[in-house]
Coordinates of C-alpha atoms in Angstrom, one line a residue:
Chain E
M1 CA -12.4 25.0 -7.9
L2 CA -12.7 24.1 -11.6
T3 CA -8.9 24.5 -12.1
F4 CA -8.4 22.3 -9.0
I5 CA -10.7 19.6 -10.5
I6 CA -9.0 19.7 -13.8
R7 CA -5.6 19.5 -12.2
R8 CA -6.6 16.5 -10.1
L9 CA -8.1 14.8 -13.1
L10 CA -4.9 15.3 -15.0
T11 CA -2.8 13.9 -12.2
A12 CA -5.2 10.9 -11.9
I13 CA -4.3 9.8 -15.5
P14 CA -0.6 9.0 -14.9
T15 CA -1.6 7.3 -11.6
L16 CA -4.1 5.1 -13.3
V17 CA -1.7 4.2 -16.2
L18 CA 1.0 3.3 -13.6
I19 CA -1.4 1.2 -11.6
S20 CA -2.6 -0.7 -14.7
L21 CA 1.1 -1.2 -15.6
I22 CA 1.9 -2.6 -12.1
I23 CA -1.1 -5.0 -12.3
F24 CA -0.1 -6.1 -15.8
L25 CA 3.6 -6.7 -14.9
L26 CA 2.6 -8.6 -11.8
L27 CA 0.2 -10.8 -13.8
D28 CA 2.8 -11.2 -16.5
L29 CA 4.8 -13.3 -14.1
A30 CA 2.0 -15.9 -13.9
P31 CA 3.3 -19.3 -14.7
G32 CA 0.0 -20.7 -16.1
D33 CA -0.7 -21.4 -19.8
P34 CA -4.2 -20.5 -21.0
L35 CA -4.0 -23.4 -23.5
A36 CA -3.1 -25.9 -20.9
D37 CA -6.7 -27.2 -20.7
Q38 CA -7.0 -27.8 -24.5
P39 CA -6.9 -31.4 -25.6
L40 CA -3.5 -32.9 -26.3
S41 CA -4.6 -34.2 -29.6
I42 CA -4.4 -30.7 -31.1
P43 CA -1.5 -30.7 -33.6
P44 CA 1.4 -28.4 -32.6
E45 CA 1.0 -26.1 -35.6
V46 CA -2.7 -25.5 -34.8
R47 CA -1.7 -24.9 -31.2
Q48 CA 0.8 -22.4 -32.3
K49 CA -1.9 -20.7 -34.4
M50 CA -4.1 -20.5 -31.3
R51 CA -1.3 -19.0 -29.3
D52 CA -0.8 -16.4 -32.1
A53 CA -4.5 -15.6 -32.1
L54 CA -4.4 -14.9 -28.4
G55 CA -1.2 -12.9 -28.9
L56 CA 0.6 -14.9 -26.2
D57 CA 4.1 -14.9 -27.9
S58 CA 4.3 -11.2 -28.5
P59 CA 6.5 -9.1 -26.2
A60 CA 5.1 -7.8 -22.9
Y61 CA 4.9 -4.2 -23.9
I62 CA 2.8 -5.0 -27.0
R63 CA 0.4 -7.1 -25.0
Y64 CA 0.1 -4.3 -22.5
L65 CA -0.6 -1.7 -25.2
L66 CA -3.1 -4.0 -26.8
W67 CA -4.9 -4.4 -23.5
A68 CA -4.8 -0.7 -22.9
K69 CA -6.2 0.0 -26.4
Q70 CA -9.0 -2.5 -25.8
F71 CA -9.8 -1.1 -22.4
F72 CA -9.7 2.6 -23.1
W73 CA -10.8 2.6 -26.7
V74 CA -12.6 -0.5 -27.9
E75 CA -14.8 -1.1 -24.9
P76 CA -16.0 2.5 -24.7
L77 CA -16.8 2.4 -28.4
Y78 CA -18.8 -0.8 -27.8
F79 CA -20.6 0.9 -25.0
I80 CA -21.5 3.9 -27.3
D81 CA -22.7 1.5 -30.0
W82 CA -24.9 -0.3 -27.5
L83 CA -26.2 3.0 -26.2
V84 CA -27.0 4.8 -29.4
G85 CA -27.1 2.0 -32.0
T86 CA -24.2 3.1 -34.1
N87 CA -21.5 0.7 -35.2
F88 CA -18.1 2.3 -34.6
A89 CA -16.6 -0.7 -33.0
D90 CA -17.4 -3.2 -35.7
G91 CA -14.7 -5.8 -36.2
M92 CA -12.6 -4.6 -33.3
Q93 CA -11.2 -7.2 -30.8
R94 CA -12.7 -6.9 -27.3
I95 CA -11.0 -8.1 -24.1
V96 CA -11.9 -11.8 -24.0
S97 CA -12.0 -13.8 -20.8
W98 CA -10.0 -17.1 -21.2
Q99 CA -12.3 -18.8 -18.8
F100 CA -15.7 -17.9 -20.2
R101 CA -14.6 -17.5 -23.9
A102 CA -16.7 -14.3 -23.9
P103 CA -16.0 -10.6 -23.6
V104 CA -15.0 -9.6 -20.1
F105 CA -17.3 -6.7 -19.9
D106 CA -20.3 -8.8 -20.9
I107 CA -19.7 -11.0 -17.8
I108 CA -19.0 -8.0 -15.6
V109 CA -22.3 -6.4 -16.6
Q110 CA -24.1 -9.6 -15.6
R111 CA -22.4 -9.6 -12.2
V112 CA -22.7 -5.9 -11.3
P113 CA -26.4 -5.9 -10.2
Q114 CA -25.8 -8.5 -7.5
T115 CA -22.9 -6.6 -6.1
L116 CA -24.7 -3.3 -6.3
W117 CA -27.8 -4.6 -4.6
V118 CA -26.1 -6.4 -1.8
V119 CA -23.0 -4.3 -1.2
G120 CA -24.7 -1.0 -2.0
L121 CA -27.7 -1.6 0.2
A122 CA -25.4 -2.8 3.0
Y123 CA -23.4 0.4 2.8
L124 CA -26.6 2.5 2.8
V125 CA -27.9 0.6 5.8
G126 CA -24.6 0.9 7.6
V127 CA -24.5 4.7 7.1
M128 CA -28.2 5.0 8.2
I129 CA -27.4 3.2 11.5
A130 CA -24.0 4.7 12.1
L131 CA -25.0 8.4 11.9
P132 CA -27.7 8.4 14.7
I133 CA -25.4 6.2 16.9
G134 CA -22.6 8.6 16.4
I135 CA -24.8 11.6 17.1
I136 CA -26.3 10.2 20.3
S137 CA -23.0 8.8 21.7
A138 CA -21.3 12.2 21.2
Y139 CA -24.2 14.2 22.7
K140 CA -24.4 11.8 25.7
Q141 CA -20.6 11.3 26.0
Y142 CA -19.6 8.6 28.6
S143 CA -23.3 7.6 29.1
W144 CA -24.1 3.9 29.0
F145 CA -25.3 4.3 25.4
D146 CA -21.9 5.7 24.5
Q147 CA -20.1 2.9 26.3
V148 CA -22.1 0.2 24.6
G149 CA -21.6 1.9 21.3
T150 CA -17.9 2.0 21.8
F151 CA -17.8 -1.7 22.7
V152 CA -20.0 -2.7 19.8
S153 CA -17.9 -0.8 17.3
M154 CA -14.7 -2.3 18.8
I155 CA -16.3 -5.7 18.1
G156 CA -17.3 -4.6 14.6
F157 CA -13.6 -3.7 14.0
S158 CA -12.2 -6.9 15.5
V159 CA -14.6 -9.6 14.2
P160 CA -13.5 -10.3 10.6
P161 CA -16.3 -10.7 8.1
F162 CA -15.4 -14.4 7.5
F163 CA -16.2 -15.1 11.1
S164 CA -19.3 -12.8 11.6
G165 CA -20.7 -14.2 8.4
V166 CA -20.2 -17.8 9.4
L167 CA -21.7 -17.0 12.9
M168 CA -24.8 -15.4 11.3
I169 CA -25.2 -18.6 9.2
V170 CA -24.9 -20.8 12.3
F171 CA -27.4 -18.7 14.2
F172 CA -29.9 -17.5 11.6
A173 CA -29.7 -20.2 9.0
I174 CA -29.0 -23.5 10.9
M175 CA -30.1 -23.1 14.5
L176 CA -33.0 -20.8 13.6
P177 CA -33.9 -21.5 10.0
W178 CA -35.1 -18.0 9.3
F179 CA -32.9 -16.9 6.4
P180 CA -31.3 -18.9 3.6
S181 CA -27.5 -19.1 3.8
I182 CA -27.0 -19.1 0.0
Y183 CA -27.9 -16.1 -2.2
D184 CA -30.0 -17.4 -5.1
T185 CA -29.2 -15.2 -8.1
T186 CA -31.8 -16.9 -10.4
L187 CA -34.7 -15.7 -8.3
V188 CA -37.0 -13.5 -10.3
V189 CA -38.9 -10.9 -8.3
N190 CA -42.4 -10.6 -9.8
D191 CA -44.8 -10.9 -6.8
F192 CA -44.9 -10.2 -3.1
E193 CA -43.8 -13.8 -2.2
S194 CA -40.6 -13.6 -4.3
L195 CA -40.0 -10.1 -3.1
G196 CA -40.1 -11.4 0.5
Q197 CA -37.7 -14.2 -0.5
Q198 CA -35.3 -11.7 -2.1
I199 CA -35.3 -9.6 1.1
R200 CA -34.7 -12.7 3.3
Q201 CA -31.8 -13.9 1.2
M202 CA -30.2 -10.4 1.2
T203 CA -30.6 -9.9 5.0
L204 CA -27.6 -11.9 6.2
P205 CA -24.9 -10.6 3.8
V206 CA -26.2 -7.0 4.3
M207 CA -26.0 -7.4 8.0
V208 CA -22.4 -8.6 7.9
L209 CA -21.3 -5.8 5.7
A210 CA -23.3 -3.2 7.5
L211 CA -21.8 -4.2 10.8
Q212 CA -18.3 -3.2 9.5
T213 CA -19.5 0.1 8.0
T214 CA -21.4 1.0 11.2
A215 CA -18.4 0.3 13.4
Q216 CA -16.1 2.6 11.5
L217 CA -18.5 5.4 10.7
S218 CA -20.2 5.7 14.1
R219 CA -16.8 6.3 15.7
F220 CA -15.9 8.9 13.1
M221 CA -19.3 10.6 13.5
R222 CA -18.9 10.7 17.3
A223 CA -15.4 12.2 17.1
S224 CA -16.5 14.8 14.6
M225 CA -19.6 15.7 16.7
L226 CA -17.5 16.0 19.9
D227 CA -15.1 18.3 18.0
N228 CA -17.9 20.7 17.1
L229 CA -20.0 20.6 20.3
N230 CA -17.3 22.7 22.2
H231 CA -17.2 25.4 19.6
D232 CA -18.3 28.9 20.3
Y233 CA -21.0 29.0 17.8
V234 CA -22.8 26.3 19.8
R235 CA -22.9 28.5 22.8
T236 CA -24.1 31.4 20.7
A237 CA -26.9 29.3 19.3
R238 CA -28.0 28.2 22.8
A239 CA -27.7 31.8 24.1
K240 CA -30.0 32.9 21.3
G241 CA -32.6 30.7 22.9
M242 CA -32.7 28.0 20.3
T243 CA -34.1 24.7 21.3
E244 CA -31.6 21.9 22.0
K245 CA -32.9 20.0 19.0
V246 CA -32.2 22.8 16.6
V247 CA -28.8 23.4 18.1
V248 CA -27.7 19.8 17.8
L249 CA -29.5 18.6 14.7
V250 CA -29.1 21.7 12.6
H251 CA -26.1 23.7 13.7
V252 CA -23.7 21.0 15.0
L253 CA -24.8 18.2 12.8
R254 CA -24.3 20.1 9.6
N255 CA -20.8 21.1 10.5
S256 CA -19.8 17.7 11.8
L257 CA -21.1 16.0 8.6
I258 CA -18.5 17.6 6.5
P259 CA -15.6 15.2 7.3
V260 CA -18.0 12.3 7.6
V261 CA -19.3 12.7 4.1
T262 CA -15.8 12.6 2.7
V263 CA -15.1 9.4 4.7
I264 CA -18.3 7.9 3.4
A265 CA -17.1 8.7 -0.2
L266 CA -13.7 7.2 0.6
G267 CA -15.2 4.0 2.0
I268 CA -17.1 3.1 -1.2
P269 CA -14.2 1.3 -3.0
S270 CA -13.0 -0.5 0.2
I271 CA -16.5 -1.9 0.6
F272 CA -16.1 -3.5 -2.8
G273 CA -12.8 -5.0 -1.7
G274 CA -14.2 -6.2 1.6
A275 CA -17.2 -7.6 -0.2
I276 CA -15.0 -10.3 -1.8
I277 CA -15.0 -12.3 1.3
T278 CA -18.7 -11.7 2.2
E279 CA -19.7 -12.6 -1.4
Q280 CA -17.7 -15.8 -1.1
I281 CA -19.4 -16.8 2.2
F282 CA -22.9 -16.3 1.0
K283 CA -22.2 -17.4 -2.5
V284 CA -23.4 -14.1 -4.0
N285 CA -22.1 -14.2 -7.5
G286 CA -21.0 -10.6 -7.8
L287 CA -17.8 -8.9 -8.8
G288 CA -15.8 -10.2 -5.8
Q289 CA -16.7 -13.8 -6.5
L290 CA -15.9 -13.3 -10.2
L291 CA -12.4 -12.0 -9.2
I292 CA -11.8 -15.0 -7.0
T293 CA -12.8 -17.6 -9.5
A294 CA -10.8 -15.8 -12.2
I295 CA -7.7 -15.9 -10.0
Y296 CA -8.2 -19.6 -9.3
A297 CA -8.8 -20.3 -13.1
N298 CA -5.7 -18.2 -14.1
D299 CA -8.0 -16.0 -16.2
L300 CA -5.5 -13.2 -16.6
P301 CA -7.6 -10.7 -18.8
M302 CA -10.4 -10.9 -16.3
V303 CA -8.2 -10.4 -13.3
Q304 CA -6.4 -7.5 -15.0
T305 CA -9.6 -5.8 -15.9
L306 CA -11.3 -6.3 -12.6
A307 CA -8.3 -5.2 -10.5
F308 CA -8.0 -2.1 -12.7
I309 CA -11.7 -1.3 -12.3
F310 CA -11.2 -1.5 -8.5
A311 CA -8.3 0.9 -8.8
V312 CA -10.3 3.3 -10.9
L313 CA -13.0 3.2 -8.2
I314 CA -10.5 4.1 -5.5
V315 CA -9.0 7.0 -7.5
A316 CA -12.4 8.3 -8.5
C317 CA -13.7 8.2 -4.9
N318 CA -10.6 9.9 -3.6
L319 CA -11.3 12.7 -6.2
I320 CA -14.9 12.9 -5.2
A321 CA -14.0 13.1 -1.5
D322 CA -11.7 16.0 -2.2
M323 CA -14.2 17.8 -4.3
L324 CA -17.0 17.3 -1.7
Y325 CA -14.7 18.6 1.0
G326 CA -14.2 21.8 -1.0
L327 CA -17.8 22.2 -1.9
L328 CA -19.2 21.6 1.6
D329 CA -16.6 23.5 3.6
P330 CA -16.4 27.1 2.5
R331 CA -13.2 27.6 4.6
I332 CA -11.4 25.3 2.2
R333 CA -10.5 26.8 -1.1
Y334 CA -8.2 25.0 -3.4
D335 CA -7.4 27.9 -5.7
Chain G
M1 CA -10.0 20.0 47.1
T2 CA -8.9 21.5 50.4
D3 CA -6.4 18.9 51.5
V4 CA -4.1 19.1 48.6
P5 CA -0.6 18.2 49.9
A6 CA 2.0 20.8 49.9
V7 CA 4.0 20.8 46.7
V8 CA 6.9 18.6 47.1
P9 CA 10.1 20.2 45.9
A10 CA 11.3 18.4 42.8
K11 CA 13.8 15.9 43.9
P12 CA 16.8 15.1 41.7
D13 CA 15.9 11.9 39.9
T14 CA 18.0 9.3 41.6
S15 CA 15.6 6.4 41.4
G16 CA 16.4 5.6 37.7
R17 CA 12.8 6.2 36.9
S18 CA 12.6 6.5 33.1
Q19 CA 9.7 7.9 31.0
W20 CA 8.6 4.3 30.4
W21 CA 7.4 4.1 34.0
D22 CA 5.2 7.1 33.4
V23 CA 3.9 5.5 30.3
W24 CA 3.1 2.3 32.3
D25 CA 1.4 4.3 35.0
Q26 CA -0.9 6.0 32.4
F27 CA -1.4 2.7 30.6
K28 CA -2.6 1.1 33.9
T29 CA -5.4 3.6 34.2
H30 CA -7.0 2.4 30.9
K31 CA -9.0 -0.6 32.0
G32 CA -9.7 -1.9 28.5
A33 CA -6.1 -1.7 27.6
L34 CA -5.0 -3.5 30.7
F35 CA -7.6 -6.2 30.1
G36 CA -6.6 -6.5 26.5
A37 CA -2.9 -6.8 27.4
A38 CA -3.8 -9.6 29.9
V39 CA -5.9 -11.4 27.3
F40 CA -3.2 -11.1 24.6
L41 CA -0.5 -12.3 27.0
F42 CA -2.7 -15.3 27.9
I43 CA -3.2 -16.2 24.2
V44 CA 0.5 -15.8 23.5
L45 CA 1.4 -18.0 26.5
A46 CA -1.3 -20.5 25.6
V47 CA 0.0 -21.0 22.1
T48 CA 3.7 -21.0 23.0
I49 CA 3.8 -23.0 26.3
G50 CA 0.5 -24.9 25.7
P51 CA 1.9 -27.4 23.2
L52 CA 4.6 -28.3 25.6
L53 CA 2.1 -29.3 28.3
W54 CA -0.5 -30.8 26.0
P55 CA 0.5 -34.4 25.1
L56 CA -1.4 -34.7 21.8
E57 CA 0.3 -33.8 18.5
P58 CA -1.7 -31.5 16.1
T59 CA -1.0 -33.8 13.2
Y60 CA -1.6 -37.1 15.0
I61 CA -4.5 -38.9 13.1
D62 CA -6.7 -41.2 15.2
I63 CA -9.3 -42.2 12.7
R64 CA -11.3 -44.3 15.2
S65 CA -12.1 -41.3 17.5
R66 CA -13.0 -38.9 14.7
N67 CA -15.8 -36.2 15.0
I68 CA -16.3 -36.6 18.7
G69 CA -17.6 -33.8 20.8
P70 CA -15.9 -32.1 23.7
S71 CA -14.7 -34.5 26.4
M72 CA -11.9 -34.8 29.0
A73 CA -9.5 -36.3 26.5
H74 CA -10.3 -33.7 23.8
P75 CA -11.7 -30.5 25.4
F76 CA -12.6 -29.0 22.0
G77 CA -13.4 -32.4 20.4
T78 CA -11.7 -33.9 17.3
D79 CA -12.0 -33.2 13.6
Q80 CA -12.9 -35.4 10.7
L81 CA -9.6 -37.3 10.8
G82 CA -9.6 -37.7 14.6
R83 CA -7.0 -34.9 15.2
D84 CA -7.3 -33.1 18.5
I85 CA -8.8 -29.6 17.9
L86 CA -7.2 -28.1 21.0
A87 CA -3.7 -29.1 19.8
R88 CA -4.5 -27.8 16.3
M89 CA -5.7 -24.5 17.8
M90 CA -2.5 -24.1 19.7
A91 CA -0.4 -24.9 16.7
G92 CA -2.5 -22.7 14.5
G93 CA -2.2 -19.8 17.0
Q94 CA 1.6 -20.0 16.9
V95 CA 1.6 -19.5 13.1
S96 CA -1.1 -16.8 13.1
I97 CA 0.6 -14.8 15.8
A98 CA 4.1 -15.3 14.2
V99 CA 2.7 -14.1 10.9
G100 CA 1.1 -11.1 12.6
L101 CA 4.3 -10.1 14.5
T102 CA 6.6 -10.6 11.5
A103 CA 4.4 -8.9 9.0
M104 CA 3.9 -6.0 11.4
L105 CA 7.7 -5.7 11.8
I106 CA 8.2 -5.5 8.0
S107 CA 5.4 -3.0 7.5
V108 CA 6.5 -0.8 10.4
V109 CA 10.2 -0.8 9.4
L110 CA 9.3 0.0 5.8
G111 CA 6.7 2.6 6.8
A112 CA 9.0 4.3 9.4
F113 CA 11.9 4.3 7.0
I114 CA 9.9 5.8 4.1
G115 CA 8.2 8.3 6.4
V116 CA 11.4 9.5 8.0
V117 CA 13.2 9.8 4.8
A118 CA 10.3 11.6 3.1
G119 CA 9.9 14.0 6.0
F120 CA 13.6 14.7 6.5
F121 CA 14.9 15.0 3.0
R122 CA 12.8 17.5 1.1
R123 CA 14.2 16.3 -2.3
L124 CA 12.8 12.8 -1.9
D125 CA 9.5 13.9 -0.4
G126 CA 7.6 14.3 -3.6
F127 CA 8.6 11.0 -5.0
L128 CA 8.1 9.0 -1.8
M129 CA 4.7 10.5 -1.1
G130 CA 3.7 9.8 -4.7
L131 CA 4.7 6.2 -4.2
T132 CA 2.7 6.1 -1.0
N133 CA -0.4 7.5 -2.7
L134 CA 0.1 5.1 -5.6
F135 CA 0.1 2.1 -3.1
L136 CA -2.9 3.5 -1.4
A137 CA -4.8 3.5 -4.7
L138 CA -4.0 -0.1 -5.5
P139 CA -6.7 -2.6 -4.9
L140 CA -4.8 -4.5 -2.1
L141 CA -6.8 -7.6 -1.4
P142 CA -7.0 -8.7 -5.1
L143 CA -3.3 -8.0 -5.5
L144 CA -2.5 -9.9 -2.4
L145 CA -4.4 -12.9 -3.7
V146 CA -2.7 -12.6 -7.1
M147 CA 0.7 -12.4 -5.4
V148 CA 0.1 -15.5 -3.3
M149 CA -1.3 -17.4 -6.3
L150 CA 1.8 -16.5 -8.4
F151 CA 4.7 -17.0 -6.1
R152 CA 3.5 -19.8 -4.0
E153 CA 5.0 -22.6 -6.1
T154 CA 8.3 -20.9 -6.7
L155 CA 8.9 -20.1 -3.0
A156 CA 7.6 -23.5 -1.9
R157 CA 10.2 -25.2 -4.1
S158 CA 13.1 -23.2 -2.7
F159 CA 12.1 -23.0 1.0
G160 CA 9.8 -26.0 1.5
P161 CA 6.0 -25.6 1.5
E162 CA 5.6 -24.2 5.1
M163 CA 8.6 -21.8 5.2
G164 CA 7.9 -20.7 1.6
T165 CA 4.3 -19.8 2.3
F166 CA 5.3 -18.1 5.5
I167 CA 7.9 -15.9 3.8
L168 CA 5.5 -15.2 1.0
I169 CA 2.5 -14.2 3.2
V170 CA 4.5 -12.2 5.6
S171 CA 6.3 -10.2 2.9
A172 CA 3.1 -9.8 0.9
I173 CA 1.2 -8.4 3.9
G174 CA 4.2 -6.3 4.9
I175 CA 4.6 -4.5 1.6
T176 CA 0.9 -3.8 1.2
S177 CA 0.3 -2.3 4.6
W178 CA 3.1 0.3 5.3
M179 CA 1.4 3.3 3.8
Q180 CA -0.5 4.6 6.9
T181 CA 2.6 4.4 9.1
A182 CA 4.7 6.2 6.5
R183 CA 2.1 9.0 6.3
I184 CA 1.8 9.5 10.0
V185 CA 5.6 9.4 10.6
R186 CA 6.2 11.8 7.7
G187 CA 3.8 14.3 9.3
E188 CA 5.5 14.0 12.7
V189 CA 8.9 14.4 11.2
L190 CA 7.9 17.5 9.2
A191 CA 6.6 19.1 12.5
L192 CA 9.7 18.0 14.4
K193 CA 12.1 19.6 11.8
E194 CA 10.8 23.0 12.7
R195 CA 11.6 22.6 16.4
E196 CA 14.5 24.4 18.1
F197 CA 16.4 21.3 19.2
V198 CA 16.8 20.2 15.7
L199 CA 18.1 23.6 14.7
A200 CA 20.5 23.4 17.7
A201 CA 21.7 20.0 16.7
R202 CA 22.1 21.2 13.1
S203 CA 24.0 24.3 14.2
I204 CA 26.7 22.2 15.9
G205 CA 27.1 20.3 12.6
T206 CA 25.3 17.0 13.3
P207 CA 25.3 14.9 10.1
S208 CA 21.9 13.8 8.8
R209 CA 22.4 10.2 9.7
R210 CA 23.1 10.9 13.4
M211 CA 20.4 13.5 13.4
I212 CA 17.8 11.0 12.4
I213 CA 18.9 8.3 14.8
R214 CA 19.6 10.5 17.8
H215 CA 16.9 13.2 17.5
I216 CA 14.2 12.3 15.0
L217 CA 13.6 8.6 15.6
P218 CA 13.2 8.7 19.4
N219 CA 10.6 11.5 19.0
V220 CA 8.5 9.7 16.4
L221 CA 8.6 6.4 18.4
S222 CA 5.1 6.8 19.9
P223 CA 3.2 6.9 16.6
I224 CA 5.3 4.1 15.3
M225 CA 4.5 2.0 18.3
V226 CA 0.8 2.6 18.1
S227 CA 0.7 1.8 14.4
A228 CA 2.8 -1.3 15.2
T229 CA 0.2 -2.6 17.6
L230 CA -2.6 -2.0 15.3
G231 CA -0.5 -3.5 12.5
I232 CA -0.5 -6.9 14.3
A233 CA -4.3 -6.9 14.3
T234 CA -4.6 -6.1 10.5
A235 CA -1.9 -8.7 9.7
I236 CA -3.6 -11.4 11.6
I237 CA -6.9 -10.6 9.9
T238 CA -5.4 -10.5 6.5
E239 CA -3.6 -13.8 6.9
S240 CA -6.8 -15.4 8.1
A241 CA -8.7 -13.9 5.2
L242 CA -6.1 -15.4 2.8
S243 CA -6.3 -18.8 4.5
F244 CA -10.1 -18.5 4.5
L245 CA -10.1 -18.0 0.7
G246 CA -7.9 -21.1 0.4
L247 CA -4.8 -19.2 -0.6
G248 CA -2.9 -19.4 2.7
F249 CA -0.9 -22.2 4.3
P250 CA -1.0 -25.8 3.1
P251 CA -3.9 -27.9 4.6
D252 CA -1.7 -30.0 7.0
F253 CA -0.2 -26.9 8.4
P254 CA -3.0 -25.3 10.5
T255 CA -3.5 -21.6 11.1
W256 CA -6.6 -20.1 12.7
G257 CA -7.9 -19.0 9.3
R258 CA -7.3 -22.4 7.8
L259 CA -9.0 -24.1 10.7
L260 CA -12.0 -21.9 10.2
F261 CA -12.0 -22.6 6.5
D262 CA -11.8 -26.3 7.1
A263 CA -14.6 -26.2 9.6
I264 CA -17.0 -24.5 7.1
D265 CA -17.4 -27.9 5.3
Y266 CA -18.9 -29.4 8.5
L267 CA -21.0 -26.3 9.3
Q268 CA -24.3 -28.3 9.2
Q269 CA -23.2 -31.1 11.5
Y270 CA -20.7 -29.5 13.8
P271 CA -21.3 -25.8 13.9
E272 CA -19.2 -25.4 17.1
R273 CA -16.1 -26.2 15.2
V274 CA -16.0 -22.8 13.4
F275 CA -16.5 -21.1 16.8
W276 CA -13.1 -21.7 18.4
P277 CA -10.8 -20.5 15.6
G278 CA -13.1 -17.5 14.9
L279 CA -13.2 -16.6 18.6
A280 CA -9.4 -16.9 18.8
I281 CA -8.9 -14.5 15.9
S282 CA -11.5 -12.1 17.1
L283 CA -10.2 -12.1 20.7
T284 CA -6.6 -11.6 19.7
V285 CA -7.6 -8.7 17.4
L286 CA -9.9 -7.2 20.0
S287 CA -7.2 -7.3 22.7
V288 CA -4.6 -5.9 20.4
N289 CA -6.9 -3.0 19.4
Y290 CA -7.5 -2.2 23.0
I291 CA -3.8 -2.3 23.7
G292 CA -3.3 0.1 20.8
D293 CA -6.0 2.4 22.2
G294 CA -4.4 2.5 25.7
L295 CA -0.9 2.9 24.2
R296 CA -2.0 5.9 22.2
D297 CA -3.2 7.6 25.4
A298 CA -0.2 6.5 27.4
L299 CA 2.4 7.7 24.9
D300 CA 0.8 11.1 24.5
P301 CA 2.5 13.4 27.0
R302 CA -0.4 15.8 26.9
I303 CA -2.8 13.2 28.3
R304 CA -0.2 11.5 30.5
G305 CA -0.1 12.7 34.1
R306 CA -3.6 14.2 34.1

């Protein structure tokens, strides 16, 4: 297992380097000029100095290596400094956003809590709803519950978040003014009233995101349960005189959860990607919204860093899913 | 179970009945798929023939009758410039479905090609599957947004704003969604290669090219068709998402996603306006998903005829 993990980690490195190169080369084609919004009264030689300071005229491979050095070396050093109070990174140039004129990672750190709260909670809620639905629809296959479950998950598949989100706003924010349609980031939770407000403003985006997770996971859980319910060990367990509850919820459920857990792990990065649209609808200023504004503002260092972080998430979750599969299922041995 | 008719001796097949009739017979038994096919056909007919029957132009501006609700003259009402929403819905549907079909075609051709080549030629397998895994690890929606942002101007200049955006969006969606098809097809090809008929064909000296076209491709057609149907759905959703984020087609060139995006500004006053484009997208995707479901069962010979 350990050699497998080490081998996978080693193959992940070239993948990530290649991905960062692809993102960089794609962004390198961008026609925009980061100095285009500077006043025209700046003398040309000063403008040239500004270009030099940003390193805009150096060849592409130097700019790529510079970015890579900043991402993989300078930023971790800054993190260590911040954590332990050392000063390894003094005087080193960090990745600076053209749009905010501030280090990219400082802005990302500001945005992460909103994304984690809304998206993470939505994922959790989705999983919590999906698992029981999947278990019941598999145990009572072709019952009315199963039929309704199938239909609802079909709808969850088919209704895109930009429609379900808008529908929720129409129903629960305009027609019935129960929930706010805009997520207020400046809200400080310090008493019960503000806590209630926080919960209310999170409800709609969490519902939209959870609907999608539920639709996919409940189908998967159902299929996995159905697979296991026909196995011999189920008949053995029943023959031993175990109660139906123990058979289903202990024997079958444990075995069916193995593939489901890996799917849950694989879904984590995609929920960050899908959250871009949901964050845009409900004006949650998280990572997805940051990416969109950066793309509009032609803020290439920000786009490059964010897209690469998403890629790291995908690769890492793939690795975790593989490892979980090996850990949970003793039949699978990678060595 | 007592009155089972005597087994009819197998007649020589003279009726010209091909396997596609069997597929259709199985497809018919799937109620959801049949219903989905009917809905999809209705939507396609409505957006292709509808504009011929409906007298109002989608771009005709009648500023005096703006923002009116549903009436006989305008069944879905008019927008903030007095344009008829029904006409715009039909025009938008044409573009959305055209984008869905074309992008699906690109992604399926690409996916099937890479899958067959990777499965058939062992030497290329490692490289092509590495490429597939690399693409699967890319953050696709951000990259799509970046691609549209970067190449919109260039393509609009050489092909005109509408055609340029169409080519851009279709190819961007196509080259970011072929990976699942490639993986499925590769798996099928690897299994097929071990079968006796492939060995037989090889033993009489069939060259690789004819082997793929005559023997491999017809046998992997069913997974390709299923992923093609599902590909239409994802392509339509992706195009609408791009339009929704303001990075799709130009404003005077409606698609369903664009209409939804434009209607958001009037969400407070006219909430019904977001309903029609959203419903159209969801219904199309839902019907296509059901068709895919039915097709999967119908094309599987193990399920068919049971």
